[in-house]
CSV table of C-alpha atoms and ligand atoms in Angstrom, one decimal:
chain,number,residue,atom,x,y,z
A,800,MET,CA,0.4,-6.2,-8.3
A,801,PHE,CA,-0.1,-6.3,-4.6
A,802,GLU,CA,-3.2,-8.3,-4.9
A,803,PRO,CA,-3.4,-9.7,-8.6
A,804,GLY,CA,-6.4,-11.9,-7.6
A,805,ALA,CA,-8.5,-8.8,-6.7
A,806,GLU,CA,-7.0,-6.0,-9.0
A,807,ALA,CA,-7.2,-8.2,-12.0
A,808,MET,CA,-10.2,-10.0,-11.3
A,809,PRO,CA,-12.8,-10.8,-14.1
A,810,ALA,CA,-15.6,-8.2,-14.6
A,811,GLU,CA,-18.5,-10.9,-13.7
A,812,ALA,CA,-16.8,-12.2,-10.8
A,813,LEU,CA,-15.9,-8.6,-9.5
A,814,ALA,CA,-19.8,-7.6,-10.0
A,815,GLY,CA,-20.6,-10.8,-7.9
A,816,LEU,CA,-18.3,-9.9,-4.9
A,817,GLN,CA,-19.6,-6.3,-5.1
A,818,GLU,CA,-23.3,-7.4,-4.8
A,819,ALA,CA,-22.5,-9.9,-1.6
A,820,ARG,CA,-20.8,-7.0,-0.2
A,821,LEU,CA,-23.2,-4.4,-0.8
A,822,ARG,CA,-25.8,-6.6,0.5
A,823,SER,CA,-23.9,-7.2,3.6
A,824,LEU,CA,-23.5,-3.4,3.8
A,825,VAL,CA,-27.4,-2.8,3.9
A,826,ARG,CA,-27.8,-5.6,6.4
A,827,ARG,CA,-25.4,-4.3,8.8
A,828,LEU,CA,-26.9,-0.6,8.2
A,829,LEU,CA,-30.5,-2.0,8.3
A,830,GLY,CA,-29.3,-3.5,11.9
A,831,THR,CA,-28.5,0.0,13.5
A,832,SER,CA,-30.8,3.0,14.5
A,833,GLY,CA,-28.6,5.4,12.4
A,834,VAL,CA,-29.4,8.2,10.0
A,835,GLN,CA,-28.6,5.5,7.0
A,836,ALA,CA,-31.0,2.5,8.3
A,837,GLU,CA,-33.7,5.3,8.5
A,838,ARG,CA,-33.4,6.6,5.1
A,839,LEU,CA,-33.1,3.1,3.8
A,840,ARG,CA,-36.2,2.0,5.6
A,841,ALA,CA,-38.0,5.4,3.8
A,842,THR,CA,-36.8,4.1,0.2
A,843,GLY,CA,-38.7,1.0,1.4
A,844,VAL,CA,-35.6,-1.5,1.8
A,845,THR,CA,-36.4,-3.8,4.6
A,846,GLY,CA,-33.8,-6.4,3.9
A,847,PRO,CA,-30.2,-7.3,1.9
A,848,GLU,CA,-32.5,-9.9,-0.4
A,849,ASP,CA,-34.2,-6.7,-1.5
A,850,ILE,CA,-31.0,-5.2,-3.1
A,851,THR,CA,-29.1,-6.1,-6.4
A,852,LEU,CA,-26.3,-4.0,-7.7
A,853,ALA,CA,-28.4,-2.6,-10.4
A,854,ASP,CA,-30.4,-1.0,-7.4
A,855,LEU,CA,-27.4,1.1,-6.1
A,856,PRO,CA,-28.3,4.3,-8.0
A,857,ARG,CA,-31.9,4.2,-6.3
A,858,LEU,CA,-30.3,3.7,-2.6
A,859,PRO,CA,-30.3,6.9,-0.2
A,860,MET,CA,-27.2,8.8,0.1
A,861,VAL,CA,-25.3,10.5,2.7
A,862,ALA,CA,-23.3,13.5,2.6
A,863,LYS,CA,-20.4,15.4,4.7
A,864,ALA,CA,-23.4,17.4,6.5
A,865,ASP,CA,-24.8,14.0,7.9
A,866,LEU,CA,-20.9,13.2,9.4
A,867,TRP,CA,-20.8,16.9,10.9
A,868,ALA,CA,-24.6,16.3,12.1
A,869,ALA,CA,-23.2,13.3,14.1
A,870,TYR,CA,-20.1,14.7,15.2
A,871,PRO,CA,-18.0,13.4,16.4
A,872,TYR,CA,-19.0,9.7,16.5
A,873,GLY,CA,-22.6,9.5,15.8
A,874,MET,CA,-22.1,7.3,12.6
A,875,VAL,CA,-19.4,5.0,14.1
A,876,GLU,CA,-21.3,1.8,14.0
A,877,VAL,CA,-18.9,-0.4,16.1
A,878,PRO,CA,-18.9,-0.5,19.8
A,879,ALA,CA,-16.0,2.2,21.2
A,880,PRO,CA,-13.7,-0.5,22.4
A,881,ASP,CA,-13.2,-1.7,18.8
A,882,LEU,CA,-11.9,1.5,17.7
A,883,VAL,CA,-8.2,2.0,17.5
A,884,ALA,CA,-7.7,5.2,15.5
A,885,VAL,CA,-9.2,8.4,14.6
A,886,HIS,CA,-8.2,10.5,11.5
A,887,GLY,CA,-9.7,13.3,9.8
A,888,SER,CA,-9.6,16.6,7.4
A,889,SER,CA,-9.5,20.0,8.7
A,890,GLY,CA,-13.1,21.1,7.8
A,891,THR,CA,-13.7,24.5,6.4
A,892,GLY,CA,-16.5,25.3,9.0
A,893,GLY,CA,-13.9,25.0,12.1
A,894,ARG,CA,-15.0,21.3,13.1
A,895,PRO,CA,-12.9,18.5,11.7
A,896,THR,CA,-14.5,15.8,9.9
A,897,LEU,CA,-13.7,12.7,12.0
A,898,VAL,CA,-13.2,9.1,10.9
A,899,ALA,CA,-12.8,6.1,13.2
A,900,TYR,CA,-11.0,2.5,12.4
A,901,THR,CA,-11.0,-0.6,13.8
A,902,ARG,CA,-8.0,-2.8,13.5
A,903,ALA,CA,-9.7,-4.6,10.4
A,904,ASP,CA,-10.0,-1.1,9.0
A,905,LEU,CA,-6.3,0.1,9.4
A,906,ALA,CA,-5.3,-3.1,7.8
A,907,LEU,CA,-7.6,-2.7,4.7
A,908,TRP,CA,-6.0,0.9,4.4
A,909,ALA,CA,-2.5,-0.6,4.7
A,910,ARG,CA,-3.3,-3.1,1.9
A,911,MET,CA,-5.0,-0.2,-0.5
A,912,CYS,CA,-2.2,1.9,0.1
A,913,ALA,CA,0.6,-1.0,-0.8
A,914,ARG,CA,-1.6,-1.4,-3.8
A,915,ALA,CA,-1.0,2.1,-5.0
A,916,LEU,CA,2.6,1.9,-4.1
A,917,ALA,CA,2.9,-1.3,-6.0
A,918,ALA,CA,1.2,-0.2,-9.0
A,919,ALA,CA,3.9,3.0,-9.0
A,920,GLY,CA,6.6,0.3,-9.4
A,921,ALA,CA,7.6,0.2,-5.9
A,922,THR,CA,8.7,-3.6,-4.1
A,923,ARG,CA,10.3,-4.7,-0.8
A,924,ALA,CA,13.5,-3.3,-2.1
A,925,SER,CA,12.0,0.4,-2.1
A,926,THR,CA,13.0,3.6,0.0
A,927,ILE,CA,9.7,5.8,0.2
A,928,HIS,CA,10.1,9.4,1.2
A,929,ASN,CA,7.1,10.2,2.6
A,930,ALA,CA,6.4,13.8,2.9
A,931,TYR,CA,3.0,13.8,3.2
A,932,GLY,CA,2.0,15.3,6.8
A,933,TYR,CA,1.7,12.9,9.5
A,934,GLY,CA,-1.1,13.6,12.1
A,935,LEU,CA,-4.9,13.7,12.2
A,936,PHE,CA,-4.3,14.0,8.2
A,937,THR,CA,-4.6,10.6,6.6
A,938,GLY,CA,-2.0,11.4,3.9
A,939,GLY,CA,1.3,10.6,6.1
A,940,LEU,CA,0.1,7.7,8.2
A,941,GLY,CA,-2.0,6.1,5.3
A,942,ILE,CA,1.5,6.0,3.0
A,943,HIS,CA,3.4,5.2,5.8
A,944,GLN,CA,1.5,2.0,6.8
A,945,GLY,CA,1.2,1.1,3.0
A,946,ALA,CA,4.9,0.9,3.0
A,947,ILE,CA,5.2,-1.2,5.4
A,948,GLU,CA,2.6,-3.6,4.3
A,949,LEU,CA,4.3,-3.6,1.0
A,950,GLY,CA,7.8,-4.3,2.9
A,951,ALA,CA,9.7,-1.4,1.6
A,952,THR,CA,11.7,1.1,3.8
A,953,VAL,CA,9.5,4.2,4.7
A,954,VAL,CA,11.2,7.5,5.8
A,955,PRO,CA,8.3,9.3,7.6
A,956,VAL,CA,9.7,12.9,6.9
A,957,SER,CA,6.4,14.3,7.2
A,958,GLY,CA,6.0,18.0,5.3
A,959,GLY,CA,7.9,21.0,5.7
A,960,MET,CA,11.8,21.5,6.5
A,961,THR,CA,12.8,21.2,3.1
A,962,ALA,CA,16.7,21.7,3.6
A,963,ARG,CA,16.7,18.4,5.6
A,964,GLN,CA,14.4,16.8,3.2
A,965,VAL,CA,16.9,17.5,0.4
A,966,THR,CA,19.9,16.2,2.6
A,967,LEU,CA,17.8,12.9,3.7
A,968,ILE,CA,16.8,12.1,-0.2
A,969,ARG,CA,20.7,12.9,-0.9
A,970,ASP,CA,21.7,10.5,1.5
A,971,LEU,CA,19.3,7.9,1.7
A,972,ARG,CA,18.6,7.5,-2.1
A,973,PRO,CA,15.1,6.9,-2.4
A,974,ASP,CA,13.2,5.6,-5.5
A,975,ILE,CA,9.7,6.8,-4.3
A,976,LEU,CA,8.6,10.1,-3.3
A,977,THR,CA,5.2,10.6,-1.9
A,978,CYS,CA,3.8,13.9,-1.1
A,979,THR,CA,1.2,17.0,-2.5
A,980,PRO,CA,2.0,18.0,-5.7
A,981,SER,CA,2.5,21.3,-5.0
A,982,TYR,CA,5.0,20.2,-2.4
A,983,ALA,CA,7.0,18.0,-5.1
A,984,ILE,CA,7.3,21.3,-7.0
A,985,ARG,CA,9.0,22.9,-3.8
A,986,LEU,CA,11.2,20.0,-3.1
A,987,GLY,CA,12.3,19.6,-7.0
A,988,GLU,CA,13.3,23.3,-6.9
A,989,ALA,CA,15.2,22.6,-3.7
A,990,LEU,CA,17.0,20.2,-5.2
A,991,ALA,CA,17.9,21.8,-8.1
A,992,ALA,CA,19.1,24.7,-6.1
A,993,ALA,CA,21.3,22.3,-4.1
A,994,GLY,CA,22.8,20.8,-7.2
A,995,ALA,CA,21.0,17.4,-6.7
A,996,GLY,CA,18.6,17.5,-9.3
A,997,PRO,CA,18.2,14.7,-12.1
A,998,GLY,CA,21.2,13.9,-13.7
A,999,GLU,CA,22.9,15.0,-10.3
A,1000,GLY,CA,22.8,11.9,-8.6
A,1001,LEU,CA,18.8,11.8,-8.1
A,1002,THR,CA,17.7,8.5,-7.5
A,1003,LEU,CA,13.9,8.7,-7.6
A,1004,ARG,CA,12.2,6.9,-10.4
A,1005,ALA,CA,8.1,7.5,-9.4
A,1006,GLY,CA,6.0,9.7,-7.4
A,1007,LEU,CA,2.5,9.3,-6.1
A,1008,PHE,CA,1.2,12.9,-5.6
A,1009,GLY,CA,-2.1,13.8,-4.4
A,1010,ALA,CA,-4.5,15.5,-1.6
A,1011,GLU,CA,-4.8,18.2,-4.3
A,1012,PRO,CA,-6.4,18.4,-7.7
A,1013,TRP,CA,-3.7,18.6,-10.1
A,1014,THR,CA,-3.7,18.7,-14.0
A,1015,GLY,CA,-1.5,16.9,-16.6
A,1016,GLN,CA,0.4,20.0,-17.3
A,1017,MET,CA,1.5,20.1,-13.4
A,1018,ARG,CA,2.2,16.5,-14.1
A,1019,ALA,CA,5.0,17.6,-17.0
A,1020,ARG,CA,6.3,20.3,-14.7
A,1021,ILE,CA,6.9,17.8,-12.1
A,1022,GLU,CA,8.7,15.1,-14.2
A,1023,GLU,CA,11.0,17.8,-15.6
A,1024,LEU,CA,12.1,18.8,-12.1
A,1025,LEU,CA,12.5,15.7,-10.4
A,1026,GLY,CA,13.3,13.2,-13.2
A,1027,LEU,CA,10.6,10.8,-12.0
A,1028,ARG,CA,7.2,9.6,-13.4
A,1029,ALA,CA,4.6,11.5,-11.6
A,1030,LEU,CA,1.5,9.3,-10.8
A,1031,ASP,CA,-1.9,10.3,-9.2
A,1032,ILE,CA,-3.2,9.0,-6.0
A,1033,TYR,CA,-6.6,9.7,-4.7
A,1034,GLY,CA,-8.5,9.2,-1.7
A,1035,LEU,CA,-10.4,11.1,1.3
A,1036,SER,CA,-10.8,10.4,4.9
A,1037,GLU,CA,-14.2,9.9,4.6
A,1038,VAL,CA,-13.8,6.7,2.4
A,1039,ILE,CA,-10.5,5.4,4.3
A,1040,GLY,CA,-7.8,8.1,3.6
A,1041,PRO,CA,-5.4,7.9,0.5
A,1042,GLY,CA,-5.3,4.3,-1.8
A,1043,VAL,CA,-9.0,4.8,-2.5
A,1044,ALA,CA,-7.4,4.9,-6.1
A,1045,ALA,CA,-4.2,5.3,-8.1
A,1046,GLU,CA,-2.5,5.3,-11.5
A,1047,CYS,CA,-0.4,2.6,-12.8
A,1048,LEU,CA,3.3,3.0,-14.1
A,1049,GLU,CA,2.2,1.4,-17.5
A,1050,ALA,CA,-0.5,3.7,-18.4
A,1051,ALA,CA,-0.5,6.5,-16.0
A,1052,ASP,CA,-3.8,7.1,-17.9
A,1053,GLY,CA,-6.4,7.1,-14.8
A,1054,LEU,CA,-6.7,5.9,-11.6
A,1055,HIS,CA,-7.7,2.4,-10.7
A,1056,VAL,CA,-10.6,2.6,-8.1
A,1057,ASN,CA,-10.0,-0.3,-5.7
A,1058,GLU,CA,-13.8,-1.2,-6.1
A,1059,ASP,CA,-14.1,-4.4,-4.7
A,1060,HIS,CA,-14.0,-2.4,-1.5
A,1061,PHE,CA,-15.1,1.0,-2.4
A,1062,LEU,CA,-18.0,1.0,-4.7
A,1063,VAL,CA,-18.0,4.0,-7.5
A,1064,GLU,CA,-20.6,5.9,-8.9
A,1065,ALA,CA,-20.4,9.2,-11.0
A,1066,VAL,CA,-23.6,11.3,-10.5
A,1067,ASP,CA,-25.1,14.4,-11.7
A,1068,PRO,CA,-23.9,17.1,-9.1
A,1069,GLU,CA,-27.2,19.0,-9.2
A,1070,THR,CA,-29.8,15.9,-9.7
A,1071,GLY,CA,-27.9,12.8,-8.3
A,1072,ALA,CA,-28.7,11.0,-11.4
A,1073,PRO,CA,-26.1,8.7,-12.8
A,1074,VAL,CA,-24.0,10.1,-15.6
A,1075,PRO,CA,-23.0,7.8,-18.7
A,1076,ASP,CA,-19.1,6.5,-18.3
A,1077,SER,CA,-16.8,9.0,-19.9
A,1078,ALA,CA,-19.0,11.9,-18.4
A,1079,PRO,CA,-17.5,14.2,-15.6
A,1080,GLY,CA,-20.1,13.6,-12.9
A,1081,GLU,CA,-19.4,14.0,-8.9
A,1082,LEU,CA,-18.2,10.7,-7.4
A,1083,VAL,CA,-20.2,8.6,-5.0
A,1084,PHE,CA,-18.5,5.9,-2.9
A,1085,SER,CA,-19.8,3.0,-0.8
A,1086,THR,CA,-17.4,1.6,1.8
A,1087,VAL,CA,-18.9,-2.1,1.6
A,1088,THR,CA,-16.2,-3.5,4.0
A,1089,ARG,CA,-15.3,-0.9,6.3
A,1090,GLU,CA,-16.2,-1.8,9.9
A,1091,ALA,CA,-16.5,1.2,12.1
A,1092,LEU,CA,-17.8,3.8,9.6
A,1093,PRO,CA,-19.7,2.0,7.0
A,1094,LEU,CA,-21.1,4.5,4.4
A,1095,LEU,CA,-23.7,3.8,1.7
A,1096,ARG,CA,-23.5,6.3,-1.1
A,1097,TYR,CA,-21.2,9.0,0.3
A,1098,ARG,CA,-21.3,12.0,-1.7
A,1099,THR,CA,-17.6,13.1,-2.1
A,1100,GLY,CA,-18.1,16.6,-4.2
A,1101,ASP,CA,-14.9,15.8,-6.1
A,1102,ILE,CA,-15.5,15.8,-10.3
A,1103,SER,CA,-14.4,13.1,-12.1
A,1104,ALA,CA,-15.3,10.7,-15.3
A,1105,LEU,CA,-15.1,7.0,-14.9
A,1106,ARG,CA,-14.0,4.3,-17.7
A,1107,ARG,CA,-14.3,1.0,-18.0
A,1108,GLY,CA,-12.2,-1.9,-19.5
A,1109,THR,CA,-8.7,-3.7,-19.0
A,1110,CYS,CA,-5.6,-1.5,-18.6
A,1111,ALA,CA,-2.5,-2.0,-20.1
A,1112,CYS,CA,-1.2,-2.9,-16.7
A,1113,GLY,CA,-3.6,-5.9,-16.6
A,1114,ARG,CA,-6.0,-4.2,-14.0
A,1115,THR,CA,-9.5,-4.6,-14.6
A,1116,LEU,CA,-10.6,-2.1,-11.9
A,1117,VAL,CA,-12.7,1.0,-13.3
A,1118,ARG,CA,-10.4,3.9,-14.0
A,1119,MET,CA,-11.5,7.6,-12.8
A,1120,SER,CA,-10.0,10.5,-14.6
A,1121,LYS,CA,-8.1,13.1,-12.6
A,1122,VAL,CA,-10.4,15.1,-10.5
A,1123,THR,CA,-11.0,18.4,-12.2
A,1124,GLY,CA,-12.5,20.1,-9.4
A,1125,ARG,CA,-14.6,20.3,-6.3
A,1126,ARG,CA,-18.3,20.7,-6.6
A,1127,ASP,CA,-17.4,23.4,-3.4
A,1128,ASP,CA,-14.7,24.8,-5.4
A,1129,MET,CA,-16.7,25.9,-8.8
A,1130,LEU,CA,-16.4,29.7,-8.9
A,1131,VAL,CA,-19.7,31.1,-10.6
A,1132,LEU,CA,-18.4,34.0,-12.8
A,1133,ARG,CA,-21.3,35.8,-14.6
A,1134,GLY,CA,-23.1,32.5,-14.8
A,1135,VAL,CA,-20.4,30.5,-16.1
A,1136,ASN,CA,-18.7,27.6,-14.1
A,1137,VAL,CA,-14.9,28.0,-13.5
A,1138,TYR,CA,-12.6,25.1,-11.9
A,1139,PRO,CA,-9.6,26.4,-10.5
A,1140,SER,CA,-7.9,23.4,-12.5
A,1141,GLU,CA,-9.3,25.1,-15.9
A,1142,VAL,CA,-7.0,28.0,-14.8
A,1143,GLU,CA,-4.0,25.9,-14.3
A,1144,ARG,CA,-4.1,23.9,-17.5
A,1145,VAL,CA,-3.7,27.0,-19.2
A,1146,LEU,CA,-1.2,28.9,-17.0
A,1147,LEU,CA,1.1,25.7,-16.9
A,1148,ALA,CA,0.9,25.3,-20.8
A,1149,SER,CA,3.1,28.3,-20.7
A,1150,PRO,CA,6.8,27.2,-19.5
A,1151,ALA,CA,7.8,30.7,-18.7
A,1152,LEU,CA,5.1,30.8,-16.0
A,1153,SER,CA,6.0,29.4,-12.3
A,1154,PRO,CA,3.7,26.6,-11.0
A,1155,ASP,CA,2.4,28.9,-8.3
A,1156,TYR,CA,-0.6,30.8,-9.0
A,1157,LEU,CA,-3.4,32.3,-6.6
A,1158,LEU,CA,-7.3,33.0,-7.9
A,1159,VAL,CA,-8.7,35.8,-6.0
A,1160,VAL,CA,-12.1,36.6,-6.2
A,1161,ASP,CA,-12.5,40.1,-5.8
A,1162,GLN,CA,-16.2,40.5,-4.0
A,1163,ARG,CA,-15.7,44.2,-3.2
A,1164,ASP,CA,-18.6,44.8,-5.6
A,1165,ALA,CA,-21.7,42.6,-6.3
A,1166,ALA,CA,-20.5,41.9,-10.0
A,1167,GLY,CA,-17.6,39.6,-8.7
A,1168,ARG,CA,-14.3,39.6,-10.8
A,1169,LEU,CA,-11.7,36.8,-11.1
A,1170,LEU,CA,-7.8,37.9,-11.0
A,1171,VAL,CA,-5.3,35.3,-11.6
A,1172,CYS,CA,-2.3,35.7,-10.3
A,1173,CYS,CA,0.7,34.2,-11.4
A,1174,GLU,CA,4.4,34.6,-11.9
A,1175,TYR,CA,7.2,34.2,-14.3
A,1176,LYS,CA,9.7,31.7,-13.6
A,1177,THR,CA,12.5,34.4,-13.9
A,1178,ALA,CA,12.1,38.2,-13.9
A,1179,PRO,CA,12.5,39.2,-17.8
A,1180,ALA,CA,16.0,40.6,-18.5
A,1181,SER,CA,15.0,44.0,-19.1
A,1182,GLY,CA,11.5,45.5,-18.8
A,1183,PRO,CA,8.4,44.3,-18.8
A,1184,PRO,CA,7.4,41.4,-20.9
A,1185,PRO,CA,6.1,42.3,-24.5
A,1186,VAL,CA,2.1,42.4,-24.8
A,1187,THR,CA,2.1,39.9,-27.7
A,1188,ARG,CA,-0.6,39.0,-30.0
A,1189,ALA,CA,-3.1,36.5,-28.6
A,1190,VAL,CA,-2.2,33.4,-30.3
A,1191,PRO,CA,-1.7,30.5,-28.1
A,1192,GLY,CA,1.8,29.5,-28.6
A,1193,ALA,CA,2.8,32.6,-30.3
A,1194,SER,CA,5.4,33.7,-27.8
A,1195,GLN,CA,7.5,31.8,-25.5
A,1196,VAL,CA,7.0,34.9,-22.6
A,1197,PRO,CA,3.1,35.6,-22.9
A,1198,GLY,CA,2.2,38.9,-21.5
A,1199,PRO,CA,-0.8,39.8,-19.3
A,1200,GLY,CA,-2.9,40.4,-22.3
A,1201,GLU,CA,-2.2,37.5,-24.2
A,1202,LEU,CA,-2.8,35.2,-20.9
A,1203,GLU,CA,-6.0,37.0,-20.4
A,1204,ALA,CA,-7.1,36.1,-24.1
A,1205,ARG,CA,-6.2,32.4,-23.6
A,1206,LEU,CA,-8.0,32.1,-20.6
A,1207,ARG,CA,-11.1,33.7,-22.1
A,1208,ALA,CA,-11.0,31.4,-24.7
A,1209,GLU,CA,-10.9,28.4,-22.5
A,1210,LEU,CA,-13.1,29.5,-19.4
A,1211,GLY,CA,-15.7,31.4,-22.0
A,1212,VAL,CA,-15.6,34.3,-19.7
A,1213,SER,CA,-13.3,37.0,-19.2
A,1214,VAL,CA,-11.0,37.2,-16.2
A,1215,ALA,CA,-8.1,39.6,-15.3
A,1216,VAL,CA,-4.5,38.7,-15.1
A,1217,ARG,CA,-2.1,40.0,-12.7
A,1218,VAL,CA,1.4,39.0,-13.5
A,1219,LEU,CA,3.8,39.2,-10.2
A,1220,PRO,CA,7.4,39.5,-9.1
A,1221,PRO,CA,8.9,36.3,-8.6
A,1222,GLY,CA,8.6,35.2,-4.9
A,1223,THR,CA,5.4,37.1,-4.3
A,1224,LEU,CA,2.8,34.1,-4.3
A,1225,PRO,CA,2.6,32.0,-1.0
A,1226,ARG,CA,4.4,28.7,-1.0
A,1227,SER,CA,3.0,25.7,0.9
A,1228,GLU,CA,5.5,23.5,2.8
A,1229,VAL,CA,2.6,21.6,4.7
A,1230,GLY,CA,-0.7,20.5,4.0
A,1231,LYS,CA,-2.4,21.4,0.8
A,1232,ALA,CA,-1.7,24.3,-1.4
A,1233,VAL,CA,-4.4,27.3,-1.2
A,1234,ARG,CA,-5.6,28.1,-4.9
A,1235,VAL,CA,-8.6,30.3,-4.2
A,1236,VAL,CA,-9.0,33.2,-1.7
A,1237,ARG,CA,-11.6,35.8,-1.5
A,1238,TRP,CA,-11.0,39.5,-1.2
A,1239,ARG,CA,-14.1,41.1,0.6
A,1240,ASP,CA,-12.7,44.3,1.9
A,1241,GLY,CA,-10.0,45.7,3.2
A,1242,ALA,CA,-6.2,45.3,2.2
A,1243,PRO,CA,-5.7,43.1,-0.9
A,1244,PRO,CA,-4.8,39.8,-0.1
A,1245,LEU,CA,-1.7,39.8,-2.2
A,1246,PRO,CA,0.8,43.1,-2.5
A,1247,GLY,CA,0.4,45.1,-5.5
A,1248,LEU,CA,-3.3,44.1,-6.4
A,1249,ASP,CA,-5.7,46.8,-7.3
B,1055,ZN,ZN1,-3.2,0.3,-15.4
């Protein structure tokens, strides 16, 4: 552990620390004139002494819309000269969501990423191949500073230029890989094609993959391709960036949330009421030690379940399940809620299918139809694959009919499956993979669709 005193803190001591930090956040916010102070006063909170940890669920929330309304710096609570960096995420509405950092914020972020890297087995002796994008996006520079904080050697290769990445991995022999899960697949395929896969001198031992929701099935694919332990890392720029939570090598079963700095709740996405532990809910974070952008109860839109108790690794920090989807990514098909990750789980359970897939929401008529587009890893030797019986696992190469039956059983709603020739689906080298597109009119988003 990078900070065992915090990561393995007994529950009672942790709760005491969290309460003190929550009060200090409330005190700071009440001293400002911002939207968070207004909402606190409207809830009847006049001072930090009014607050215990148990009061957290009744305090007001903030959301991405508040950050957009205050764009660019309206929710920053320190004088401008105290800022040292700005990051953000590409917004779907055109404007990015901007997040500012003080020097202390950057130091905290580096420590959180160092914790995540150490949980993946990285040490001062490690070489970390960092293929997250560098720039406004927090992935690249967050891991970069964490690796330096840990004392490891970081290779700041950023995303893309895959052939160069293969050369660097062969020559520098990194033990840790950090990138998005979709790019890990891309790199694994390129390493195998270059004769540099597992058993051919590949030295990678563990990877920290995040910035996209991904499933256990994707984990198995990545581990097979790269011969490493694939671990999940979670973060969002509004909270600090990557390093909000990460899995440990020992259990690889849920991500330890750094809840000494980021108080976490899971709430019903509709009502905002707390959900019980182990039930999926929308994650809400309070950044109790951030200076530049202190957020009380920030709604993330990410759906996950929380679980408490001491882990096999010794950490006492609450664990969050892999994110199963985003509130905004949820598709509603004839009244049934569908998350792309549920489709991924079904597709990737079949070893014959490539890990690339695309969900096309056909909105050309009001009924709305979902086309699940996937590819076989290799073209069947002769003719189209057989349309086999709808028995899960009955065939090595499931035909579209069998995939449709499996998806209907899992999702509770009918979808159409299109199996396309290998290489048809878009591959992402930089940034996050696109998993859902909408087809409103005009030409199909992929060749061969009707
Ligand atoms: Zn653990």
